[in-house]
Amino acid sequence: MKKVINNAEHVVDQMLDGLVSAHPDELKRLPDTTVIIRKDAPIKGKVGIVSGGGSGHEPAHAGFVGRGMLDAAVAGEVFTSPTPDQILEAIKAVDGGAGVLLVIKNYTGDVMNFEMAQEMAEMEGIQVASVVVNDDVAVEDSTFTIGRRGIAGTVFVHKVAGAKAEAGATLEEVKAVANQTIASVRSMGVALSSCTLPAAGKPSFTLAENEMEIGIGIHGEPGIERVALVSADEITTILLNKILAEIDEESSDVAVMVNGLGSTPEMELHIVNKKVAEVLRDKGMNVYRTWVGEYMTSLDMAGFSITILSLNEGLMELLVEDVKTVAFHV
Amino acid sequence: MKKVINNAEHVVDQMLDGLVSAHPDELKRLPDTTVIIRKDAPIKGKVGIVSGGGSGHEPAHAGFVGRGMLDAAVAGEVFTSPTPDQILEAIKAVDGGAGVLLVIKNYTGDVMNFEMAQEMAEMEGIQVASVVVNDDVAVEDSTFTIGRRGIAGTVFVHKVAGAKAEAGATLEEVKAVANQTIASVRSMGVALSSCTLPAAGKPSFTLAENEMEIGIGIHGEPGIERVALVSADEITTILLNKILAEIDEESSDVAVMVNGLGSTPEMELHIVNKKVAEVLRDKGMNVYRTWVGEYMTSLDMAGFSITILSLNEGLMELLVEDVKTVAFHV
């Protein structure tokens, strides 16, 4: 294993300190926790937005903390759900009296721990709601999931819900628009290589030199099939066909995310995006806005995912509303 | 070779189209060239800033085109200098009557071709100045370079010069502040793995499983030494010691960039930054602003570089002045 780390046990702790060191005016780490919050939280009268999950998906989730997006991100160990007590600390830290929305990616551990934290916070008199993102169209049920997995589309949910909350909406309204986004966003990924967890020291799985895995999860969970590596255009078409089958093409305005999984050069992501734009244009769809880069990674995995968000009523404005975070820009 | 491409010959062409597809309101590709310009260029009365170089360093250089930074970026083939005629097209496209500054990374081919373009443009009556960035403290002279190489510190030169030009300064003033930045910025990198050029199809060099190369160039040019991989803190200390030996510590305000070379997870870059912040604080230096991410990559190379910019008179304000690009944010 070749990694720039000090030791596997402390990667999350040291990463969080390094992140806050780089952004001391915007971010704060709650002492003795793995929670990163907006430095100005809690904001009185504003709904707080909390997300998080296992580490190893950077810049998710702490990179999305800031004005107009998340109020707090809770980091678990690598590929491991954060514990309920950590999530509870985040909820308490960002509640400004208007309640807190939890944005959960659909993994059994995450759902269980976030919901437990929700109950604990409610017992302390905080109003909490939660939504579960399940944008990955690749497979039903998976290694760590009942139903569909939550992947890069989660970032759009953060953005839309965050903008709505920033605009002064109620918890009920913020939850509604988060659920509207979840209903409108679909993603799928492909891997060319495995990733290596620091604590494991060796790749989670192996792919042959000419092989790719279509529909892989962001923790290396099995996808649909392992097939021979084909061209960027062909891979893109395979993913898009599966995604678009579930997107309402009547609403022809869409947002796109081409998300690198960790070690795929930006050059290749742009080559993918060229094809994405062509396919969507040929279908008469209007790409309103595109993000190309690393948003929801899987450590050093090679590969990418494509996300399409159907911009039905109101989502467009919230998606491009001003935002101030480390990793998401409009 | 596992890459998400269609064919090695068209990677640059398709990447540029993909990039512009994602940002059609801000960026434009000059027809039949590899030049990306601000869509609103030329801007009457403003000094134009042109940079560029071989491809494979994305987001450099087109990711830095936009208000307050570059007016144009010229892309060569992978790791190959752009040709003088392409650079000339960029100069002509962004000249708004106040002249054009060329920001060149110090590689023999780049310097030759940019200077040839400068002469051609001057013959057409355009006022052109140029600066050469040589921030890499690792080695004197190298595979493609007489003197020191230009690496990630170039991005700070883009930013400072771009902000100065945006504020309405003359070509002479913009050149002066670019040179002031060049004199104040030092960088050094380390690689844990080689990169693979699409056209070559195999890694440019090999490093053993326990080996790293200190002081490597962004094209895989030899560094100072190949040694056993050590901890993040130790690597960071090695790089910083060499860099800080050349930074005037009297001017204790600095900006920092921890730059991933392509396939190093963001988690590891933050772990490096934690140590960078500690070392600088212990030396009594004030880190005014930090950027952690991928800015000047080397395809899929694993590793990173550290850049320190000494913020002497006036640089601080220009560095954080508002900017609107794809890849650099303040």
XYZ file of C-alpha atoms in Angstrom:
660
model
C 0.000 0.000 0.000
C 1.373 3.403 -0.955
C -0.375 6.154 0.915
C 0.621 9.537 2.258
C -0.502 8.931 5.822
C 1.040 8.688 9.255
C -0.854 5.653 10.446
C -4.104 4.042 9.449
C -5.775 4.630 12.802
C -5.520 8.401 12.639
C -6.352 9.195 9.036
C -9.814 10.621 9.742
C -8.728 12.602 12.780
C -5.732 14.138 10.994
C -7.677 14.770 7.802
C -10.324 16.747 9.699
C -7.676 18.857 11.419
C -5.960 19.484 8.098
C -9.222 20.585 6.508
C -10.018 23.026 9.288
C -6.432 24.336 9.201
C -7.017 25.297 5.594
C -10.320 27.075 6.291
C -10.157 28.455 9.823
C -12.499 31.348 9.093
C -15.288 29.194 7.677
C -15.087 25.810 9.410
C -14.832 24.577 12.949
C -14.375 21.093 14.370
C -16.483 20.352 17.430
C -13.972 19.400 20.141
C -13.510 15.659 20.662
C -15.783 14.786 17.754
C -15.525 14.109 14.042
C -18.073 16.833 13.353
C -17.229 19.802 11.104
C -19.642 22.735 11.329
C -20.043 26.165 9.802
C -18.171 28.522 12.033
C -21.253 30.753 12.313
C -23.591 27.894 13.330
C -26.107 27.709 14.875
C -27.946 30.328 12.888
C -30.976 31.557 14.753
C -34.242 30.777 12.998
C -32.611 28.855 10.118
C -33.195 25.152 9.561
C -29.901 23.314 10.064
C -28.775 20.752 7.498
C -26.668 17.826 8.694
C -25.180 15.097 6.541
C -22.233 12.763 6.752
C -21.235 9.156 6.469
C -18.119 7.080 6.265
C -14.867 8.839 5.392
C -13.017 8.103 2.164
C -15.480 9.990 -0.041
C -13.793 13.393 0.187
C -14.649 16.159 -0.502
C -17.920 14.632 0.776
C -19.124 15.545 3.239
C -17.222 18.284 5.049
C -16.321 19.975 1.765
C -19.979 20.901 1.418
C -20.302 22.640 4.767
C -20.916 26.354 4.453
C -23.405 29.079 3.693
C -26.171 27.783 1.445
C -25.360 24.091 1.836
C -24.608 21.981 4.941
C -24.400 23.315 8.483
C -22.541 20.228 9.681
C -20.919 17.075 8.343
C -20.280 14.049 10.517
C -17.357 11.831 9.524
C -17.272 8.139 10.344
C -14.193 5.984 10.095
C -13.247 5.035 6.537
C -16.291 3.502 4.826
C -18.015 3.212 8.226
C -21.118 5.031 9.401
C -20.639 7.714 12.044
C -22.032 6.781 15.444
C -25.340 8.160 16.754
C -23.650 10.165 19.510
C -21.482 11.996 16.984
C -24.511 12.741 14.816
C -26.376 13.962 17.891
C -23.549 16.396 18.660
C -23.860 17.781 15.138
C -27.614 18.201 15.443
C -27.305 20.007 18.751
C -24.547 22.266 17.447
C -26.469 23.538 14.427
C -30.040 23.749 15.727
C -30.980 27.400 15.645
C -34.500 26.763 16.889
C -36.077 26.012 13.501
C -35.187 22.331 13.497
C -32.624 20.209 11.677
C -32.828 18.131 8.504
C -30.658 15.012 8.208
C -29.607 14.065 4.679
C -28.731 10.364 4.776
C -27.247 8.226 2.019
C -29.075 4.935 1.813
C -26.790 2.486 3.583
C -28.203 0.343 6.355
C -25.676 1.523 8.932
C -26.096 5.198 8.065
C -29.888 5.032 8.141
C -29.862 3.225 11.488
C -27.394 5.577 13.154
C -28.847 8.805 11.804
C -32.364 7.730 12.809
C -31.164 6.802 16.272
C -29.547 10.238 16.589
C -32.800 11.791 15.382
C -34.715 10.065 18.166
C -32.147 11.104 20.743
C -32.309 14.737 19.584
C -36.097 14.715 19.596
C -36.015 13.479 23.163
C -33.934 16.547 23.929
C -36.656 18.709 22.400
C -35.062 19.414 19.021
C -37.279 19.183 15.970
C -35.596 16.827 13.472
C -36.584 15.478 10.062
C -34.670 13.179 7.759
C -34.494 12.173 4.125
C -32.740 9.205 2.532
C -30.976 9.529 -0.827
C -31.050 6.506 -3.127
C -29.941 7.807 -6.516
C -27.850 4.847 -7.712
C -29.842 3.047 -10.404
C -27.325 0.216 -10.789
C -28.743 -2.375 -8.427
C -31.557 -3.035 -5.962
C -30.192 -4.083 -2.577
C -26.457 -4.359 -2.137
C -23.737 -5.340 0.302
C -24.621 -2.629 2.804
C -28.018 -1.527 1.537
C -31.661 -2.482 1.330
C -33.009 -0.760 -1.763
C -30.855 1.508 -3.864
C -27.603 3.097 -2.726
C -27.004 6.798 -2.253
C -24.056 8.150 -4.222
C -23.034 11.409 -5.926
C -26.595 12.651 -6.430
C -26.549 13.310 -2.696
C -24.487 16.420 -3.384
C -27.355 17.956 -5.345
C -29.685 17.186 -2.418
C -27.280 18.991 -0.088
C -27.231 21.983 -2.394
C -30.961 22.279 -2.965
C -31.928 21.717 0.666
C -29.175 24.060 1.816
C -30.348 26.857 -0.466
C -33.941 26.406 0.660
C -32.941 26.532 4.317
C -30.756 29.579 3.730
C -33.765 31.316 2.188
C -35.646 30.929 5.460
C -37.946 28.015 4.680
C -39.468 25.876 7.424
C -38.237 22.385 8.253
C -41.257 20.930 6.491
C -40.545 22.957 3.350
C -36.841 22.056 3.360
C -37.663 18.380 3.786
C -40.173 18.567 0.941
C -37.708 20.073 -1.511
C -35.037 17.569 -0.437
C -37.460 14.754 -1.193
C -38.401 16.373 -4.487
C -34.687 16.391 -5.398
C -34.263 12.769 -4.329
C -37.183 11.809 -6.545
C -35.596 13.642 -9.477
C -31.957 12.538 -9.302
C -30.383 9.371 -10.706
C -26.769 8.246 -10.895
C -24.595 5.332 -11.896
C -20.889 4.604 -11.766
C -18.148 2.460 -13.230
C -14.804 1.385 -11.777
C -11.563 0.610 -13.567
C -9.742 -0.283 -10.385
C -10.360 -1.027 -6.730
C -9.573 1.254 -3.858
C -7.337 0.461 -0.903
C -8.505 1.157 2.628
C -5.703 2.453 4.849
C -6.461 -0.095 7.552
C -6.644 -3.011 5.119
C -3.462 -2.170 3.290
C -4.450 -3.981 0.129
C -7.051 -3.443 -2.615
C -10.627 -4.372 -1.680
C -11.016 -6.387 -4.872
C -9.211 -6.788 -8.178
C -10.132 -6.097 -11.754
C -8.144 -7.578 -14.612
C -6.041 -5.279 -16.781
C -8.731 -5.131 -19.492
C -11.743 -5.184 -17.178
C -14.171 -2.638 -15.732
C -17.093 -3.053 -13.361
C -20.319 -1.343 -14.399
C -22.584 -0.114 -11.635
C -20.091 -0.416 -8.811
C -20.823 1.195 -5.441
C -18.682 3.850 -3.787
C -17.407 1.297 -1.293
C -16.612 -1.221 -4.005
C -19.942 -3.029 -3.632
C -20.688 -5.241 -6.629
C -22.198 -3.656 -9.693
C -24.120 -5.150 -12.573
C -21.343 -6.838 -14.468
C -17.655 -7.026 -15.133
C -16.918 -6.580 -18.783
C -14.042 -5.681 -21.053
C -12.991 -2.050 -20.904
C -14.457 -0.148 -23.857
C -14.172 3.435 -25.071
C -15.179 6.478 -23.051
C -18.110 7.060 -25.398
C -19.343 3.492 -25.036
C -19.071 3.469 -21.244
C -20.864 6.802 -21.070
C -23.666 5.516 -23.274
C -24.115 2.405 -21.135
C -24.431 4.472 -17.949
C -26.650 7.131 -19.495
C -29.058 4.629 -20.985
C -29.670 3.093 -17.603
C -29.994 6.486 -15.891
C -32.224 8.109 -18.492
C -34.624 5.182 -18.409
C -35.591 6.539 -15.000
C -35.563 10.249 -15.727
C -38.730 11.959 -16.804
C -37.667 13.318 -20.187
C -40.738 15.512 -20.341
C -38.962 17.827 -17.951
C -36.159 18.427 -20.380
C -34.060 20.756 -18.221
C -31.417 18.806 -16.378
C -28.287 19.333 -14.315
C -25.340 16.996 -14.811
C -22.539 15.827 -12.584
C -19.589 13.828 -13.913
C -17.904 12.711 -10.718
C -14.423 11.229 -10.495
C -14.062 8.375 -8.005
C -10.579 9.336 -6.864
C -7.765 8.608 -9.271
C -9.265 9.280 -12.678
C -7.585 12.305 -14.299
C -9.771 15.329 -14.931
C -8.887 15.007 -18.630
C -10.879 11.778 -18.776
C -13.858 13.245 -16.932
C -14.072 16.035 -19.518
C -13.936 13.467 -22.327
C -16.885 11.716 -20.674
C -18.745 14.996 -20.325
C -18.369 15.729 -24.040
C -20.316 12.549 -24.760
C -22.861 13.199 -22.004
C -23.623 16.605 -23.505
C -23.978 15.132 -26.989
C -26.299 12.338 -25.929
C -28.544 14.662 -23.933
C -28.666 17.209 -26.732
C -29.596 14.483 -29.220
C -32.485 13.540 -26.968
C -33.712 17.126 -26.966
C -32.789 17.711 -23.352
C -31.386 21.007 -22.130
C -28.330 20.811 -19.903
C -28.841 23.769 -17.649
C -25.677 23.350 -15.604
C -22.795 20.840 -15.414
C -20.315 19.966 -12.694
C -17.216 17.940 -13.621
C -14.782 16.959 -10.897
C -14.430 15.006 -7.695
C -17.434 15.321 -5.386
C -18.134 11.842 -3.993
C -15.015 9.725 -4.246
C -14.020 6.260 -3.201
C -10.458 6.779 -1.924
C -8.099 5.986 -4.810
C -10.592 4.108 -6.996
C -10.302 4.749 -10.749
C -13.612 5.358 -12.426
C -16.451 7.824 -12.408
C -20.175 8.245 -12.007
C -22.730 10.238 -13.939
C -25.617 11.983 -12.194
C -28.636 13.531 -13.874
C -31.003 15.784 -11.956
C -34.304 16.560 -13.605
C -34.973 20.224 -12.884
C -38.664 20.265 -12.203
C -40.400 23.174 -10.519
C -38.143 25.355 -8.418
C -35.049 23.156 -8.315
C -33.143 25.186 -10.906
C -33.058 28.379 -8.864
C -32.048 26.573 -5.687
C -29.303 24.667 -7.481
C -27.521 27.785 -8.694
C -28.234 30.024 -5.722
C -25.065 31.485 -4.240
C -23.092 29.125 -2.014
C -19.872 29.315 -0.013
C -18.230 25.961 0.603
C -14.803 24.445 0.069
C -15.791 22.028 -2.660
C -19.034 23.050 -4.360
C -19.228 26.210 -6.451
C -21.858 27.620 -8.769
C -3.272 0.970 -19.700
C -6.673 1.630 -18.202
C -8.023 4.988 -19.234
C -11.454 6.418 -19.940
C -10.668 7.709 -23.419
C -11.758 7.072 -26.980
C -8.343 7.097 -28.571
C -5.010 8.540 -27.579
C -4.832 10.903 -30.549
C -7.964 12.809 -29.630
C -7.704 13.168 -25.881
C -6.827 16.876 -25.900
C -9.378 17.794 -28.541
C -12.195 15.921 -26.796
C -11.205 17.158 -23.349
C -11.394 20.770 -24.495
C -14.834 20.239 -26.019
C -15.993 18.543 -22.830
C -14.758 21.420 -20.712
C -16.513 24.038 -22.821
C -19.683 21.917 -22.848
C -19.718 22.178 -19.068
C -19.216 25.959 -19.031
C -20.790 27.351 -22.186
C -21.617 30.705 -20.628
C -18.088 31.403 -19.397
C -15.704 29.674 -21.810
C -15.244 29.510 -25.550
C -12.910 27.453 -27.709
C -11.383 29.350 -30.612
C -12.410 27.376 -33.707
C -9.778 25.001 -35.060
C -7.411 25.677 -32.172
C -6.638 24.299 -28.730
C -7.201 27.737 -27.212
C -9.821 28.288 -24.496
C -10.733 31.922 -23.837
C -13.053 33.887 -21.591
C -16.277 34.221 -23.485
C -16.241 37.985 -22.959
C -12.681 38.415 -24.285
C -11.179 40.627 -25.565
C -11.944 43.174 -22.879
C -11.308 46.681 -24.127
C -8.551 48.439 -22.221
C -7.709 45.454 -19.999
C -4.346 43.684 -20.178
C -4.904 40.141 -21.408
C -3.270 37.236 -19.556
C -2.345 34.147 -21.562
C -0.837 30.953 -20.209
C -0.778 27.329 -21.216
C 1.523 24.416 -21.805
C 1.316 20.717 -22.378
C -1.930 18.955 -21.497
C -2.119 16.390 -18.711
C -1.908 18.967 -15.912
C -5.636 19.624 -15.590
C -7.244 21.749 -14.257
C -4.208 23.726 -15.474
C -4.465 25.720 -17.534
C -7.976 26.144 -18.931
C -9.515 25.718 -15.482
C -8.017 29.079 -14.563
C -9.562 31.025 -17.418
C -12.113 33.563 -16.255
C -12.702 36.941 -14.688
C -9.784 37.923 -12.483
C -7.368 35.254 -13.718
C -6.479 34.104 -17.265
C -8.031 35.441 -20.445
C -6.817 32.455 -22.457
C -5.162 29.076 -21.989
C -3.373 27.299 -24.811
C -3.258 23.513 -24.618
C -0.471 21.514 -26.201
C -0.570 17.792 -26.750
C -0.009 15.746 -23.583
C 3.220 16.919 -21.922
C 4.119 18.841 -25.105
C 4.414 22.581 -25.530
C 1.711 24.290 -27.585
C 2.921 25.576 -30.937
C 3.672 29.275 -31.576
C 0.780 29.655 -34.023
C -1.700 28.447 -31.405
C -0.257 30.813 -28.823
C -0.437 33.638 -31.355
C -4.137 32.950 -31.880
C -4.676 33.244 -28.134
C -2.797 36.536 -27.935
C -4.769 38.009 -30.831
C -8.072 36.829 -29.374
C -7.601 38.453 -25.965
C -5.783 41.661 -26.805
C -8.095 44.497 -25.841
C -5.625 47.190 -26.819
C -3.724 47.289 -23.524
C -1.338 44.478 -24.380
C -0.976 40.868 -23.332
C 1.134 39.169 -20.659
C 2.331 35.613 -21.253
C 2.826 33.489 -18.136
C 5.227 30.695 -19.101
C 6.324 27.712 -17.028
C 10.053 27.237 -17.328
C 10.441 24.389 -19.809
C 12.692 24.874 -22.803
C 9.977 24.090 -25.336
C 7.412 26.344 -23.681
C 9.804 29.264 -23.384
C 10.866 28.934 -27.012
C 7.355 28.659 -28.399
C 5.792 31.380 -26.253
C 8.657 33.765 -27.080
C 8.303 33.009 -30.770
C 4.583 33.762 -30.519
C 5.419 36.961 -28.690
C 7.649 38.092 -31.545
C 4.996 37.190 -34.118
C 2.345 39.134 -32.211
C 4.624 42.134 -31.806
C 5.177 42.129 -35.553
C 1.410 42.387 -35.884
C 1.488 45.436 -33.641
C 0.327 43.870 -30.375
C 2.168 44.872 -27.217
C 3.303 41.658 -25.473
C 5.317 40.970 -22.339
C 6.242 37.633 -20.789
C 7.316 36.159 -17.480
C 8.793 32.741 -16.751
C 7.826 30.822 -13.592
C 10.528 28.665 -11.985
C 9.178 27.828 -8.536
C 10.397 24.224 -8.222
C 13.312 24.209 -5.778
C 14.091 20.509 -6.268
C 16.751 20.650 -8.961
C 18.693 23.025 -11.193
C 18.347 22.073 -14.857
C 16.287 19.029 -15.742
C 15.172 16.827 -18.601
C 13.280 19.601 -20.362
C 14.580 22.655 -18.535
C 17.537 24.963 -18.154
C 17.305 26.365 -14.622
C 14.432 25.506 -12.354
C 11.108 24.081 -13.470
C 7.766 25.819 -13.211
C 5.138 23.837 -11.332
C 2.118 24.523 -9.087
C 3.318 27.956 -7.961
C 2.375 29.078 -11.459
C -1.257 29.083 -10.358
C -0.543 31.829 -7.820
C 1.153 33.840 -10.582
C -1.977 33.450 -12.717
C -4.124 34.635 -9.844
C -2.066 37.654 -8.834
C -1.428 38.842 -12.390
C -5.067 38.248 -13.301
C -6.334 40.288 -10.377
C -3.947 43.116 -11.185
C -5.029 43.174 -14.821
C -8.690 43.051 -13.852
C -8.124 46.115 -11.671
C -7.031 48.072 -14.729
C -3.245 48.061 -14.333
C -0.926 48.623 -17.281
C 1.013 45.832 -18.961
C 4.171 47.028 -17.232
C 2.471 46.955 -13.827
C 0.967 43.519 -14.410
C 4.326 42.161 -15.515
C 5.981 43.660 -12.448
C 3.563 42.044 -10.008
C 3.839 38.724 -11.858
C 7.603 38.873 -11.450
C 7.230 39.846 -7.810
C 5.090 36.729 -7.319
C 7.590 34.555 -9.159
C 10.341 35.840 -6.899
C 8.243 35.025 -3.840
C 6.918 31.538 -4.621
C 8.657 28.202 -4.089
C 7.392 24.635 -4.532
C 8.510 21.046 -4.402
C 6.858 17.719 -5.077
C 7.060 14.011 -4.398
C 5.771 11.045 -6.387
C 4.618 7.670 -5.155
C 3.893 6.379 -8.634
C 4.486 7.208 -12.255
C 1.878 8.494 -14.677
C 0.867 6.873 -17.947
C 0.642 8.941 -21.118
C -2.296 7.921 -23.294
C -0.104 7.647 -26.369
C 2.579 5.602 -24.594
C 0.178 3.182 -22.992
C 2.539 2.277 -20.182
C 3.971 4.063 -17.128
C 6.762 6.557 -17.863
C 8.900 5.045 -15.124
C 8.502 2.689 -12.205
C 8.882 3.060 -8.476
C 9.172 0.037 -6.237
C 6.323 -0.765 -3.857
C 8.113 0.885 -0.914
C 9.704 3.738 -2.859
C 8.994 7.410 -3.461
C 10.815 9.999 -5.544
C 11.507 13.299 -3.824
C 11.598 16.396 -6.013
C 10.032 14.844 -9.085
C 8.843 17.047 -11.954
C 5.276 17.212 -13.222
C 6.277 15.267 -16.323
C 8.082 12.627 -14.294
C 11.476 14.314 -14.683
C 13.998 13.014 -12.156
C 13.961 14.475 -8.684
C 16.609 14.541 -5.989
C 16.483 10.965 -4.803
C 14.498 7.787 -4.605
C 14.090 6.697 -1.033
C 11.893 4.450 1.053
C 8.360 5.732 1.568
C 8.060 7.357 4.986
C 5.180 8.917 6.900
C 3.145 11.894 5.685
C 4.696 14.056 8.384
C 8.220 13.068 7.422
C 7.669 13.632 3.700
C 6.076 16.996 4.425
C 9.010 18.025 6.595
C 11.528 17.048 3.908
C 9.727 19.152 1.283
C 9.110 22.111 3.579
C 12.718 22.272 4.771
C 13.935 22.598 1.221
C 11.246 25.142 0.303
C 11.569 27.297 3.408
C 15.332 27.547 2.970
C 14.463 29.807 0.046
C 11.583 31.750 1.528
C 12.219 35.026 3.247
C 10.858 34.268 6.716
C 10.974 37.948 7.617
C 7.821 38.339 5.614
C 5.948 35.956 7.823
C 2.610 36.052 5.995
C 2.381 33.222 3.516
C -0.124 31.472 1.291
C 0.010 27.696 0.970
C -0.978 25.266 -1.736
C -1.019 21.510 -1.175
C -1.480 20.208 -4.689
C -2.417 16.642 -5.608
C -0.637 15.239 -8.663
C -3.603 13.273 -9.942
C -4.464 10.118 -8.060
C -3.738 10.975 -4.444
C -6.967 11.035 -2.403
C -7.979 14.365 -0.923
C -7.869 12.705 2.503
C -4.084 12.414 2.184
C -3.670 16.009 1.021
C -5.476 17.216 4.146
C -3.221 15.055 6.318
C -0.242 16.739 4.657
C -1.774 20.156 5.212
C -2.178 19.487 8.918
C 1.587 19.062 9.164
C 2.303 22.042 6.895
C 0.204 24.277 9.147
C 1.968 22.977 12.260
C 5.471 23.464 10.885
C 4.745 26.993 9.678
C 3.105 27.952 12.952
C 6.080 26.606 14.893
C 8.324 28.835 12.802
C 6.217 31.847 13.695
C 4.811 32.226 10.212
C 1.222 33.258 9.576
C -0.695 31.181 7.034
C -2.967 33.755 5.517
C -4.745 31.413 3.116
C -4.500 27.736 2.094
C -5.568 25.848 -0.993
C -5.735 22.043 -0.848
C -6.704 20.115 -3.956
C -5.695 19.390 -7.533
C -4.384 22.433 -9.386
C -1.351 21.283 -11.398
C -1.532 17.557 -11.933
C 0.501 15.010 -13.778
C -2.156 12.757 -15.301
C -2.633 9.817 -12.900
C 0.578 10.263 -10.918
C 0.287 9.616 -7.164
C 1.966 12.238 -5.042
C 1.706 15.903 -4.243
C 3.559 19.186 -4.143
C 3.721 21.941 -1.575
C 3.876 25.598 -2.602
C 4.637 28.524 -0.319
C 4.060 32.091 -1.465
C 5.604 34.807 0.654
C 3.006 37.581 0.800
C 5.128 40.673 0.526
C 3.660 44.062 -0.300
C 0.370 43.970 -2.119
C 0.246 40.275 -3.021
C -2.230 39.384 -0.289
C -5.028 41.556 -1.611
C -4.534 40.393 -5.191
C -4.479 36.746 -4.135
C -7.889 36.859 -2.495
C -9.541 39.336 -4.832
C -12.778 37.975 -6.297
C -12.311 35.518 -9.175
C -14.609 33.493 -11.412
C -12.995 30.396 -12.892
C -13.788 26.710 -13.053
C -10.993 25.532 -10.797
C -9.680 28.337 -8.587
C -11.848 29.840 -5.877
C -11.158 32.249 -3.053
